[in-house]
Every structure is written in C-alpha cells, then in structure tokens.
Short mmCIF file of C-alpha atoms and ligand atoms in Angstrom, two decimals:
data_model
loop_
_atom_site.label_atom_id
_atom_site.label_comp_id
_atom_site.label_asym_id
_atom_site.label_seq_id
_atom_site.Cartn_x
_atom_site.Cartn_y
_atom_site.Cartn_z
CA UNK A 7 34.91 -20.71 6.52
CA UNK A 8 35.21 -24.64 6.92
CA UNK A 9 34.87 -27.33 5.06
CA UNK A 10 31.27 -29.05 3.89
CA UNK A 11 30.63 -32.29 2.19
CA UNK A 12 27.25 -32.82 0.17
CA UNK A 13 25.44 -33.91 -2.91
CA UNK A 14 25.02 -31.75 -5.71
CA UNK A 15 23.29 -31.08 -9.54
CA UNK A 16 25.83 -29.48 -11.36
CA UNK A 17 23.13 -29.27 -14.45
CA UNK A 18 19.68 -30.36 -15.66
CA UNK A 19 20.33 -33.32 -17.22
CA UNK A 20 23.19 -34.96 -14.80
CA UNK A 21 22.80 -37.21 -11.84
CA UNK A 22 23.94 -35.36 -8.30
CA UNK A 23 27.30 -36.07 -7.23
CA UNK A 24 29.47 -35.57 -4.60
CA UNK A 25 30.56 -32.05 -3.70
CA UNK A 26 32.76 -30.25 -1.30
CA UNK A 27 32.16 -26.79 -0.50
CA UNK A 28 32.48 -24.24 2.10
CA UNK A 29 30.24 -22.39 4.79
CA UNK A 30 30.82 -19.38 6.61
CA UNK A 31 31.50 -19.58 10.50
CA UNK A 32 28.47 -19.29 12.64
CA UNK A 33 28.54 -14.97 13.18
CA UNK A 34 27.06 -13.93 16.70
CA UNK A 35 23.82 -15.06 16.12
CA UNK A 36 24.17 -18.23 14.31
CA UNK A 37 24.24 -21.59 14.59
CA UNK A 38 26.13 -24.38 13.36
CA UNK A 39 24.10 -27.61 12.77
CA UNK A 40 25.51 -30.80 12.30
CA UNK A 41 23.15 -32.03 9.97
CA UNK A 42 21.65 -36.03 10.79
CA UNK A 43 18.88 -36.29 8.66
CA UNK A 44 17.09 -34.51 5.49
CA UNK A 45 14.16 -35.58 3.72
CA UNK A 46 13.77 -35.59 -0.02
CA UNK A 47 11.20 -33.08 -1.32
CA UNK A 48 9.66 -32.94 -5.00
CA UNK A 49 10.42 -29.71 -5.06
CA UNK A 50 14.38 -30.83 -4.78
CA UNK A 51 14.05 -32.50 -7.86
CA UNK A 52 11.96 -29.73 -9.70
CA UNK A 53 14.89 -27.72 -8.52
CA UNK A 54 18.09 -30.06 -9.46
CA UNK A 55 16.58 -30.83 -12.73
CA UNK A 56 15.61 -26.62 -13.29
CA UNK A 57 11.85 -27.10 -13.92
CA UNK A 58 10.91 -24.13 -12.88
CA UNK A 59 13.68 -22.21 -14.90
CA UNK A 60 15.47 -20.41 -12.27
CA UNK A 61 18.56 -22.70 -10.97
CA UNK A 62 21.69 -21.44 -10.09
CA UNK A 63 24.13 -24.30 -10.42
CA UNK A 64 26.05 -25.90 -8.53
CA UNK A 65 22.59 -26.89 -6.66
CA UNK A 66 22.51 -29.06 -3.18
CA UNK A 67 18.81 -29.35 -2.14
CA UNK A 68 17.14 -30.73 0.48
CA UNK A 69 14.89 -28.13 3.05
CA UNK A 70 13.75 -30.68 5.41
CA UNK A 71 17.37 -31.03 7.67
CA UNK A 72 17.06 -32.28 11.46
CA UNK A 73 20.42 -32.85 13.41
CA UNK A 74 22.18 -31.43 16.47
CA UNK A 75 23.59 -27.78 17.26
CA UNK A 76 27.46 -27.88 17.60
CA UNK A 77 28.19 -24.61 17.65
CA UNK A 78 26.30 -21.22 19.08
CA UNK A 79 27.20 -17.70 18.53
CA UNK A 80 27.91 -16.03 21.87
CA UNK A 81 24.67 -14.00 21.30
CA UNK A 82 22.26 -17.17 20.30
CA UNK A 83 19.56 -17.35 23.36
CA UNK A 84 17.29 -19.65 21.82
CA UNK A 85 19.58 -22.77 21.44
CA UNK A 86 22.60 -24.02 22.92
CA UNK A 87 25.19 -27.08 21.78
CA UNK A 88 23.56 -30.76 21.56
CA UNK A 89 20.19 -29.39 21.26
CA UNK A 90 17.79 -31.33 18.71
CA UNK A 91 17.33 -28.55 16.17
CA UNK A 92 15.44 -27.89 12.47
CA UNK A 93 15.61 -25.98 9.62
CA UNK A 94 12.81 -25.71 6.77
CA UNK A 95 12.70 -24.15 3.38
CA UNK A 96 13.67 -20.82 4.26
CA UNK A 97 17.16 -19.45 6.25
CA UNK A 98 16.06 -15.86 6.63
CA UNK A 99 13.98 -12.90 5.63
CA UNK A 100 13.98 -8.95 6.03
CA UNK A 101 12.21 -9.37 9.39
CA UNK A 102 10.22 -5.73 9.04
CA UNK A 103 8.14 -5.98 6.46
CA UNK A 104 4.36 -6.07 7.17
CA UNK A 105 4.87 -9.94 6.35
CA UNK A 106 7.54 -10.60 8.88
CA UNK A 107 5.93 -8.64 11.33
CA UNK A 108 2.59 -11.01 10.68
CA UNK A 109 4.76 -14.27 11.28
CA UNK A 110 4.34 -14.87 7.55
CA UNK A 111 8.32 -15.10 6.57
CA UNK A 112 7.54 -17.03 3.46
CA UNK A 113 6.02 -14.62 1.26
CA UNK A 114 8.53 -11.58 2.38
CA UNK A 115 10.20 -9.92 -0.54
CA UNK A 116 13.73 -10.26 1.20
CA UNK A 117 13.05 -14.11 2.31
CA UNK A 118 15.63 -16.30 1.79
CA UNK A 119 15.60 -19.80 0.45
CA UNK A 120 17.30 -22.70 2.08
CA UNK A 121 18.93 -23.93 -1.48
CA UNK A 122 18.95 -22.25 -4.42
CA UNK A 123 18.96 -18.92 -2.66
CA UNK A 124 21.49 -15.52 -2.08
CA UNK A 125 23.15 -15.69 1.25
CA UNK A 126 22.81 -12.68 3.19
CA UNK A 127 26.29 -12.72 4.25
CA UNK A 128 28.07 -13.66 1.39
CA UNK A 129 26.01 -12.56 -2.15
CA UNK A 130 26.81 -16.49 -2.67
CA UNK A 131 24.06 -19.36 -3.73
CA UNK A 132 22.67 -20.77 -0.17
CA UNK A 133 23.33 -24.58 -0.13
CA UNK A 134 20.76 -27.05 1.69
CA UNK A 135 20.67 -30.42 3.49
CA UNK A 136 22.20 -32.56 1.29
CA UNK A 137 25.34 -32.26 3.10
CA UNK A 138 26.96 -32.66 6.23
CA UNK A 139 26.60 -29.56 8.21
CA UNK A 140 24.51 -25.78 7.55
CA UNK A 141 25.03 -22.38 9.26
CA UNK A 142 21.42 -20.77 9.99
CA UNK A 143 20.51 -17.49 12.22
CA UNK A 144 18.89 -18.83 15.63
CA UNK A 145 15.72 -17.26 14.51
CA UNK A 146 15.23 -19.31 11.42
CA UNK A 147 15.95 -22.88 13.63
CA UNK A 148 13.40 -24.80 15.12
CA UNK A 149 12.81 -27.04 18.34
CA UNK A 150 12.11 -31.04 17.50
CA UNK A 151 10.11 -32.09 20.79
CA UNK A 152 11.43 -34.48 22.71
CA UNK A 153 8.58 -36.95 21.68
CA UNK A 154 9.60 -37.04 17.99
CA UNK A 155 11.84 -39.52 16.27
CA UNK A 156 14.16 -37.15 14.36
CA UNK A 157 14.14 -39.41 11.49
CA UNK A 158 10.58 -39.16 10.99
CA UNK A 159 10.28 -35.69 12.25
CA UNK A 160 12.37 -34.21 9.14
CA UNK A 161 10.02 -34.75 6.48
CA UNK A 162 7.61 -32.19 8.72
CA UNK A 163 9.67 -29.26 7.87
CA UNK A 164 8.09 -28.88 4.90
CA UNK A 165 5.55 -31.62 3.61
CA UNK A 166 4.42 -31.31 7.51
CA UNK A 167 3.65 -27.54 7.44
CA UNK A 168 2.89 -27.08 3.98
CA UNK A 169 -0.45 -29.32 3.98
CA UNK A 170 -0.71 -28.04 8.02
CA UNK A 171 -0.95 -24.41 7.04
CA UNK A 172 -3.63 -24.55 4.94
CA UNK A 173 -6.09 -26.24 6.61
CA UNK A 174 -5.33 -23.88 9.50
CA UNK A 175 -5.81 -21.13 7.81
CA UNK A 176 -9.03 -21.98 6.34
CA UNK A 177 -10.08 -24.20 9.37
CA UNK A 178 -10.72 -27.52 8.15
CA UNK A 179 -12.44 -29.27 11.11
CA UNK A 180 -15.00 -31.45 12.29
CA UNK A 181 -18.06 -31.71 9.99
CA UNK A 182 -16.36 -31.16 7.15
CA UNK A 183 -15.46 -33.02 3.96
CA UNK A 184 -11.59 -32.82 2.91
CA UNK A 185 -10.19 -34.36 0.17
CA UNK A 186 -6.79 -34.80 -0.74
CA UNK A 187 -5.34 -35.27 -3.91
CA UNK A 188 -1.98 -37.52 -4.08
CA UNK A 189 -0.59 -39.54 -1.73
CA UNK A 190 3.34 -38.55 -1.98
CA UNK A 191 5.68 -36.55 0.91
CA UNK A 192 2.90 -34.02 0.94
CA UNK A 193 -0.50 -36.06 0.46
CA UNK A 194 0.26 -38.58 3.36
CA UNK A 195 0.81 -35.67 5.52
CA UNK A 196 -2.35 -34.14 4.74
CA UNK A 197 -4.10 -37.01 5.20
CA UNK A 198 -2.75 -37.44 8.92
CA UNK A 199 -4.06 -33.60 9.87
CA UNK A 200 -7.14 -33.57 7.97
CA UNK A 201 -7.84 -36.76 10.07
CA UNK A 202 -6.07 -35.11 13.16
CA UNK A 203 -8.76 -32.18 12.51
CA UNK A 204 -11.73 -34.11 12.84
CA UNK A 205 -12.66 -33.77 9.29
CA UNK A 206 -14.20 -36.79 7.00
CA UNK A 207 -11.19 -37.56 4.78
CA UNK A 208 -11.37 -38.35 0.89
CA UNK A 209 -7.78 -39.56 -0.91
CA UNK A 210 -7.78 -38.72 -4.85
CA UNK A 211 -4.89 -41.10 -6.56
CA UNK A 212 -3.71 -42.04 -9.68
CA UNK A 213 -2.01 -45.58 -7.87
CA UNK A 214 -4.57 -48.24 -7.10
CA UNK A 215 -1.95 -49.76 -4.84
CA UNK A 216 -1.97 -46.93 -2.04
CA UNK A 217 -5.70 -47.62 -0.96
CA UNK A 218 -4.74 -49.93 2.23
CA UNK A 219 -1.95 -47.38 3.01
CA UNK A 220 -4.39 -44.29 2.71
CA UNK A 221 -7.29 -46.05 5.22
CA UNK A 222 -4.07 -46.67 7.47
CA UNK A 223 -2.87 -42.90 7.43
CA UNK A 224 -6.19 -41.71 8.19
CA UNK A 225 -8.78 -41.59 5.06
CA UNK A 226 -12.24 -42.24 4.84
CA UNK A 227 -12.29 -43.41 1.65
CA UNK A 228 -10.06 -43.42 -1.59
CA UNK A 229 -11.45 -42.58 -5.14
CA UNK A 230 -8.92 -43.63 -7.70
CA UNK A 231 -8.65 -40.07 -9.85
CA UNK A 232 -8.77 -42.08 -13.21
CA UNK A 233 -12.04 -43.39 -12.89
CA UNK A 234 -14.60 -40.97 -14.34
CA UNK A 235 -17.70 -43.13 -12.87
CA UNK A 236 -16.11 -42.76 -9.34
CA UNK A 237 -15.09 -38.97 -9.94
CA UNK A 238 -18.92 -38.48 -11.00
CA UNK A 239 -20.06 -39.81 -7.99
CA UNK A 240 -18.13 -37.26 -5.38
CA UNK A 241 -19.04 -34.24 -7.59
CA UNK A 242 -20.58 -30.87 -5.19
CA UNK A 243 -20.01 -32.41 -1.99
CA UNK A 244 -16.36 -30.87 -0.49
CA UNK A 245 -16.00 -28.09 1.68
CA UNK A 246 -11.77 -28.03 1.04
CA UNK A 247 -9.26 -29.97 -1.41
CA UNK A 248 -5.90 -30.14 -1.08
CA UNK A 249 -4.00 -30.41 -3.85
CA UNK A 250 -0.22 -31.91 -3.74
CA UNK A 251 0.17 -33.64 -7.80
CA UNK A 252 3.28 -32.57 -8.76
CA UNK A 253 2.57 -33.66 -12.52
CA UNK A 254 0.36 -32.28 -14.93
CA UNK A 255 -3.67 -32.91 -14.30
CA UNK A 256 -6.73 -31.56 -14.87
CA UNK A 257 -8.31 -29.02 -12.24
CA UNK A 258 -11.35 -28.37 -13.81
CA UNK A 259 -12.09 -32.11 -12.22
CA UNK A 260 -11.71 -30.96 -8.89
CA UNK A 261 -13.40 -27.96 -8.72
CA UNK A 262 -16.69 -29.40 -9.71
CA UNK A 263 -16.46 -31.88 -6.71
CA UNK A 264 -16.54 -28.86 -4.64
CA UNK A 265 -19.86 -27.73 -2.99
CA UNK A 266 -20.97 -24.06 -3.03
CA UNK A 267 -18.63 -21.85 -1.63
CA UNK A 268 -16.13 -24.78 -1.33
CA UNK A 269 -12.17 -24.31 -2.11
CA UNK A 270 -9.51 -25.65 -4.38
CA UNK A 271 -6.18 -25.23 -2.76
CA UNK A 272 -3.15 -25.59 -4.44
CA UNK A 273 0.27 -26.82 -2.84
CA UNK A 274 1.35 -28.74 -5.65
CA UNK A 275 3.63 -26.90 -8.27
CA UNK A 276 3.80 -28.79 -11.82
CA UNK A 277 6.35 -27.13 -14.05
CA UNK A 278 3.37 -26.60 -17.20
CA UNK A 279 0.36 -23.95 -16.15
CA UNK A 280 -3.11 -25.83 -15.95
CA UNK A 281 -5.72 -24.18 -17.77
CA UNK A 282 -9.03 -23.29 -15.76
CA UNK A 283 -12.70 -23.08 -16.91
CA UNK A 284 -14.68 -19.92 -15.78
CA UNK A 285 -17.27 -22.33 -15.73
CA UNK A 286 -16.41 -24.81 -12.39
CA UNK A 287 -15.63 -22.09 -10.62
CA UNK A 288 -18.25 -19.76 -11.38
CA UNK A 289 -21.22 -22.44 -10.45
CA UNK A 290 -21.73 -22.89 -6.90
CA UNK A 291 -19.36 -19.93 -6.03
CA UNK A 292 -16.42 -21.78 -5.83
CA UNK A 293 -13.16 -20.84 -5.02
CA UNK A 294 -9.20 -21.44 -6.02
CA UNK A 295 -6.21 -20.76 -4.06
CA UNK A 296 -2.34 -21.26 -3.60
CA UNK A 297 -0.51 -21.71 -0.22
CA UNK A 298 3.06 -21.76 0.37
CA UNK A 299 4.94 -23.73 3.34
CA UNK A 300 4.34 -21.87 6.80
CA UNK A 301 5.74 -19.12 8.62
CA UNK A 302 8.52 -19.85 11.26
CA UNK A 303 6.11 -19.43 14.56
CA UNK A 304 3.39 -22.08 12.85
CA UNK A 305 6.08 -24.25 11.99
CA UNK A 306 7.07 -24.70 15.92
CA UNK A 307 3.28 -24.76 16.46
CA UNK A 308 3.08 -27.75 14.22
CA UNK A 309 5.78 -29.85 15.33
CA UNK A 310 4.71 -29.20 18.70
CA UNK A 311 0.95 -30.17 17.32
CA UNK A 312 2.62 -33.79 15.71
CA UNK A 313 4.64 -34.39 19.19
CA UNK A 314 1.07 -33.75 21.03
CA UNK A 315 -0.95 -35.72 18.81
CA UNK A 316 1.96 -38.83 17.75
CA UNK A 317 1.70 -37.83 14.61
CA UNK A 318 4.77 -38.27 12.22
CA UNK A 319 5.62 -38.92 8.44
CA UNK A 320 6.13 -42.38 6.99
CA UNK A 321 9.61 -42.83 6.09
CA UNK A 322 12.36 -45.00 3.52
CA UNK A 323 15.69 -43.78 5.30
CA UNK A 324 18.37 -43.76 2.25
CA UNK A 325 21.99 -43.21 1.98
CA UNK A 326 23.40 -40.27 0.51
CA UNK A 327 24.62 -42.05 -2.82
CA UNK A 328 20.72 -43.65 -3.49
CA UNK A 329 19.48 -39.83 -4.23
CA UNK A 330 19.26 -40.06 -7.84
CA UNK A 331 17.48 -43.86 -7.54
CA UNK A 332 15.19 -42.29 -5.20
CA UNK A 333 14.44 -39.21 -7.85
CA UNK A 334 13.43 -41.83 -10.25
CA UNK A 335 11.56 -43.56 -8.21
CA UNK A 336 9.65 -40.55 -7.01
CA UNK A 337 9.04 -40.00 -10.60
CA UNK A 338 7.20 -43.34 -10.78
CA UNK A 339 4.91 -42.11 -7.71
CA UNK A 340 6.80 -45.20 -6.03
CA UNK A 341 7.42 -43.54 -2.51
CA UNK A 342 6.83 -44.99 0.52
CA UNK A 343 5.95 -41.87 1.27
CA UNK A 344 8.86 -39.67 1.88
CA UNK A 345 13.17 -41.11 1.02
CA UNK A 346 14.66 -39.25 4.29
CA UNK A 347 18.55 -39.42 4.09
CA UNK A 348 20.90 -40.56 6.37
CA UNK A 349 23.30 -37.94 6.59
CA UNK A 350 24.75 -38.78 9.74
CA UNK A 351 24.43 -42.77 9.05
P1 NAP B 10 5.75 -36.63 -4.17
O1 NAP B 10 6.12 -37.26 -2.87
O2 NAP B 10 6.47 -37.03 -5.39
O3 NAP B 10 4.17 -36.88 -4.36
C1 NAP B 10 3.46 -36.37 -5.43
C2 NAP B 10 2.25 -37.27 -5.68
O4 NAP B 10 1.43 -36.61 -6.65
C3 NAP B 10 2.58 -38.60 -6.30
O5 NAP B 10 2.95 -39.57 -5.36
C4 NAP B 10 1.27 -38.95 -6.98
O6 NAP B 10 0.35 -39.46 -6.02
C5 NAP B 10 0.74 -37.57 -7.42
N1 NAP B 10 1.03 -37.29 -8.83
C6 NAP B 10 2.24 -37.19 -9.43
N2 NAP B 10 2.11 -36.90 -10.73
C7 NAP B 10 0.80 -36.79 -10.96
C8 NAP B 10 0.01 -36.50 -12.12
N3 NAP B 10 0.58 -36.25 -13.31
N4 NAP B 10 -1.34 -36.46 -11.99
C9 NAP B 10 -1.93 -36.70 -10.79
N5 NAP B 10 -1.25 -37.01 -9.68
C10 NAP B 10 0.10 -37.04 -9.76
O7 NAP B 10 5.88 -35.05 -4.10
P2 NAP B 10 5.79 -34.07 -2.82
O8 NAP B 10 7.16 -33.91 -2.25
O9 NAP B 10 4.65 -34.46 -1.98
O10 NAP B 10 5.48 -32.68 -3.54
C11 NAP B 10 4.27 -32.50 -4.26
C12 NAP B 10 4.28 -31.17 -4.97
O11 NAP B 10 4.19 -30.12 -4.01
C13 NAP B 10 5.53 -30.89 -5.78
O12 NAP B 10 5.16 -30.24 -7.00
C14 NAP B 10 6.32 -29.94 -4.90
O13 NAP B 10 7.19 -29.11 -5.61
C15 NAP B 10 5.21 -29.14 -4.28
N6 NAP B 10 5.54 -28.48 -3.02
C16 NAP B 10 4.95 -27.29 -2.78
C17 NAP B 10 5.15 -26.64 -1.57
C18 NAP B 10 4.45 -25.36 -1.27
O14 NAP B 10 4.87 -24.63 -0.38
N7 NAP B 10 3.38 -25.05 -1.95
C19 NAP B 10 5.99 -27.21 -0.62
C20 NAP B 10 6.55 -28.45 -0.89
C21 NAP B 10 6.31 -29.09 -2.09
P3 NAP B 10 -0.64 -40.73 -6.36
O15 NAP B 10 0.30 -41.86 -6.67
O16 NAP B 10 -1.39 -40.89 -5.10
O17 NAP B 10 -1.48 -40.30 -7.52
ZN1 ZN B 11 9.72 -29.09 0.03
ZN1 ZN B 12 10.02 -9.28 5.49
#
C-alpha cells in the first residue's frame, strides 16, 4: 500500500476537505498513474452531496484523471513508465459477460466505478481523481494522442464520450437537425461533435449569456429554453436531442420539437424523476432514450477522433482547494465550461 493525498466529502452537507488515504501497489497488471489533471463532473457533485442516494462516505470524485504512468506491472504490455495515460468513469468490469465481450463495459453487471465503487482487490470503496495518484488495470487506461493538450484532453473522459457515444450510436450526421440542450461540461462537448458530424446544430439554454460562446463552439443557432414563443417556433423539426440539464425541467417540451420518428436522448441525470406525457411521444412516433458514458474501445476511438479533428473541451484550470467554489458555481450554471484541476500544479 502507499500513501495518497486527495479531496474528499465526508457527508452530504459538508464542504470536501483534505484527505489522506491509501492505494494498493500496482499487482502484475496494473498501473500506477501519477495523476496531473482531473476535470470536475456534475455527476461529482450529485455524488459528494448523495443525490442519488447511494454514497458510501468518505467520497473522492473526479472520473476524468489524465497524468503520467510511473509504475507498470511486469505483465502490463499496453503501457510503459512516462507514457501520457487516462482513466474514465469506470476501473474495471467482469470482462465475459455478453456486454464486455460487445466492448460495452459500462452497462456490465460486475463494472466497476472509478469513485464511489467496490475495489476488486480489496472489498474497499474505489477512490477517484481528486488526489494525487490512482492504481488502474492496463486494460481500463487509455492513450492521450500526442496532439492533445492534457489539460484540455481530461474533461473528454467523460463529458467527451458521453455526448460522443450517442450520436454514434444513432448516427447523427450530415443532413440532420441536432439539438442540444445545456451548455455545461457535457453540452459544449456535444455541440463540438454534432458540428464535427456534419449535422445543423441547435443549443437549448436557460443562460442568455452563452449565445456568442455556443456560435463559437459550433451551433447553428441558440433558442433560449425559457422562451415559449421561440420553443413554439422549433416544434416537429429534429431528427436527435441531446439532453445534458442536470436540474429539474420539463421533457414533454422537447419531445414535441422532435419530428416523426425523431429521438429524445437522455445523458443528463437530475436527482427528481420527470414525468412524461403519452401524448408527445405517441404523435409523430417519437422516441425516448438513456445513454451512459462509452465503452473502453470507443473511448480510445474518440480521443483519437478529437486529436484528428483538433477538437478539445474548453477549460477553467483550478487548484485543488477551489473545489467546493467551483461546485457552487456549477450550481449557478456559471462554468466556463468545464473547472479541470490542477493536481500536479
Ligand atoms: P454542468 O457542466 O453543470 O452543465 C449542466 C448544464 O445544464 C448547465 O450549465 C445548464 O446549462 C443546464 N441546466 C442546469 N440546470 C438546469 C435546469 N434546472 N433546467 C434546464 N437546464 C439546466 O453539468 P455536466 O457535467 O455537463 O453534467 C450534466 C448532467 O449529465 C449531470 O446530471 C451529470 O450527472 C450527467 N452525466 C451523465 C453521464 C451519463 O453517462 N449519462 C455522464 C456524465 C454526466 P444552460 O446554462 O445552458 O441552461
Ligand atoms: Zn462524469
Ligand atoms: Zn461484463
């Protein structure tokens, strides 16, 4: 074992704090990360503050970690020391199951969550990127490209593939009207691949502010969700929306801008259930959906896609001790568009 420093919630209700724990050595096919950046996900902060109801405390988030191998078991073939290495949102799974065998990791029974998970190894709570180092098995580590700031690359690990995923696997492309609603960590990310994937590109916000900044990422146009006139006025004309509001709103809103056969996807995860009218979705045959992050192999395929295509997230680099300013501030849908901390720094 050796010695770890990180943030931590120790409770609902407290800001994180400092915390010193300890990690198991790398076993033979492990390795040891020396941790240089993490992004700050919404789901951290659903997490830390037990939203969802299933916390186990003491709680360091953070799935979006970039930094530097230091250490390689003697059977790790994929990696070796000094490479420029990732880890998302999950640190292992049963690799059988019909899921694993599918490249689909994240909805395996056995699948293992980067924080806020049971460690294979130990029975103990897994503890994520809000510290200084991680042990992860080599096949649950991912390549940054050469091409991509590491910085900006961390927030891909899971805003990147969780808005990439979807439109892959229901082919957004060219011809096609996309819109997105939010522009947060996930939202600004969408916005970039929808773009990327030829498709005509429609932001849904509650912040009047973010127009300029959506046009820049890659929208089309920008329909501020609060106006019912403008809402009116986009209704049965989207082949795909991409939801990523992590607060309470109304669905029913979005399905009717959908055209026939169009679909609702959900990414975003708001602690209270939405309720749905048969209504919206039976009209014009539309349908509703959930996606969760990406698989391990489509996570290399879209980091590899980003380094191809210069495309990375916009980032506010923060120091360890501005976490819980930087909740609060997420909160106020004030980020610019994803806090990445400087671990290393
Ligand atoms: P974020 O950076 O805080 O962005 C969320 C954005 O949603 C806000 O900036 C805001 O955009 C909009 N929003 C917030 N509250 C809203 C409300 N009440 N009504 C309408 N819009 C609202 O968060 P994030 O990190 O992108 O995460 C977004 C959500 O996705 C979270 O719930 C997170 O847990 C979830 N998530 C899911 C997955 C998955 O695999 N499915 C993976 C990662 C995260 P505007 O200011 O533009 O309105
Ligand atoms: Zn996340
Ligand atoms: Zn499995």
């Amino acid at each position: 074992m050796f010695t770890t420093k990180g943030y931590a919630a120790h409770s609902a209700h407290e800001p994180l704090k400092p915390f010193t724990f300890e990690r198991r050595e790398p076993t033979p096919v492990d390795v040891r990360i020396e941790i240089l950046f993490c992004g700050v996900c919404h789901s951290d902060l659903h997490t830390a503050r037990n939203e969802w109801g299933s916390t186990t405390y003491p709680c360091v988030p953070g799935h979006e970690i970039v930094g530097r191998v230091v250490k390689a078991g003697h059977e790790v073939k994929k990696f070796k020391e000094g490479d420029r290495v990732a880890v998302g949102c999950m640190v292992d799974s049963c690799r059988t199951c019909p899921d694993c065998e599918e490249g689909l990791e994240q909805f395996c029974e056995g699948m293992i969550l980067t924080y806020n998970g049971k460690d294979k190894h130990t029975g103990a709570v897994t503890y994520g990127g809000y510290s200084t180092s991680i042990v992860v098995d080599q096949n649950f580590v991912l390549r940054i490209p050469e091409k991509l700031d590491l910085a900006a690359a961390a927030p891909l690990l899971c805003a990147g593939i969780t808005t990439y995923s979807p439109m892959r696997h229901w082919k957004v492309n060219e011809g096609q009207k996309v819109g997105v609603v939010g522009l947060g960590g996930l939202g600004h990310m969408a916005v970039k691949f929808a773009n990327a994937f030829g498709a005509e590109v429609v932001l849904f916000t509650t912040s009047p502010g973010k127009t300029d900044d959506a046009k820049r990422f890659g929208a089309h146009e920008v329909v501020l969700s609060r106006d019912e006139e403008a809402m009116k006025r986009q209704m049965n004309s989207f082949d795909f929306i991409l939801d990523t509001a992590s607060g309470k709103h109304d669905l029913n809103a979005y399905l009717g801008l959908l055209k026939h056969d169009g679909r609702l996807i959900l990414v975003g995860i708001p602690p209270e259930p939405a309720p749905i009218g048969a209504m919206p979705l039976i009209r014009q045959r539309r349908r509703l959906a959930g996606s969760l992050i990406g698989g391990i192999a489509e996570t290399q395929e879209m980091l590899d896609f980003c380094a191809d295509r210069g495309i990375t997230c916009e980032i506010e680099m923060i120091p360890m001790e501005k976490i819980n300013k930087a909740y609060e501030r997420m909160l106020k849908s004030d980020v610019k568009y994803r806090f990445v901390i400087d671990v290393g720094g």
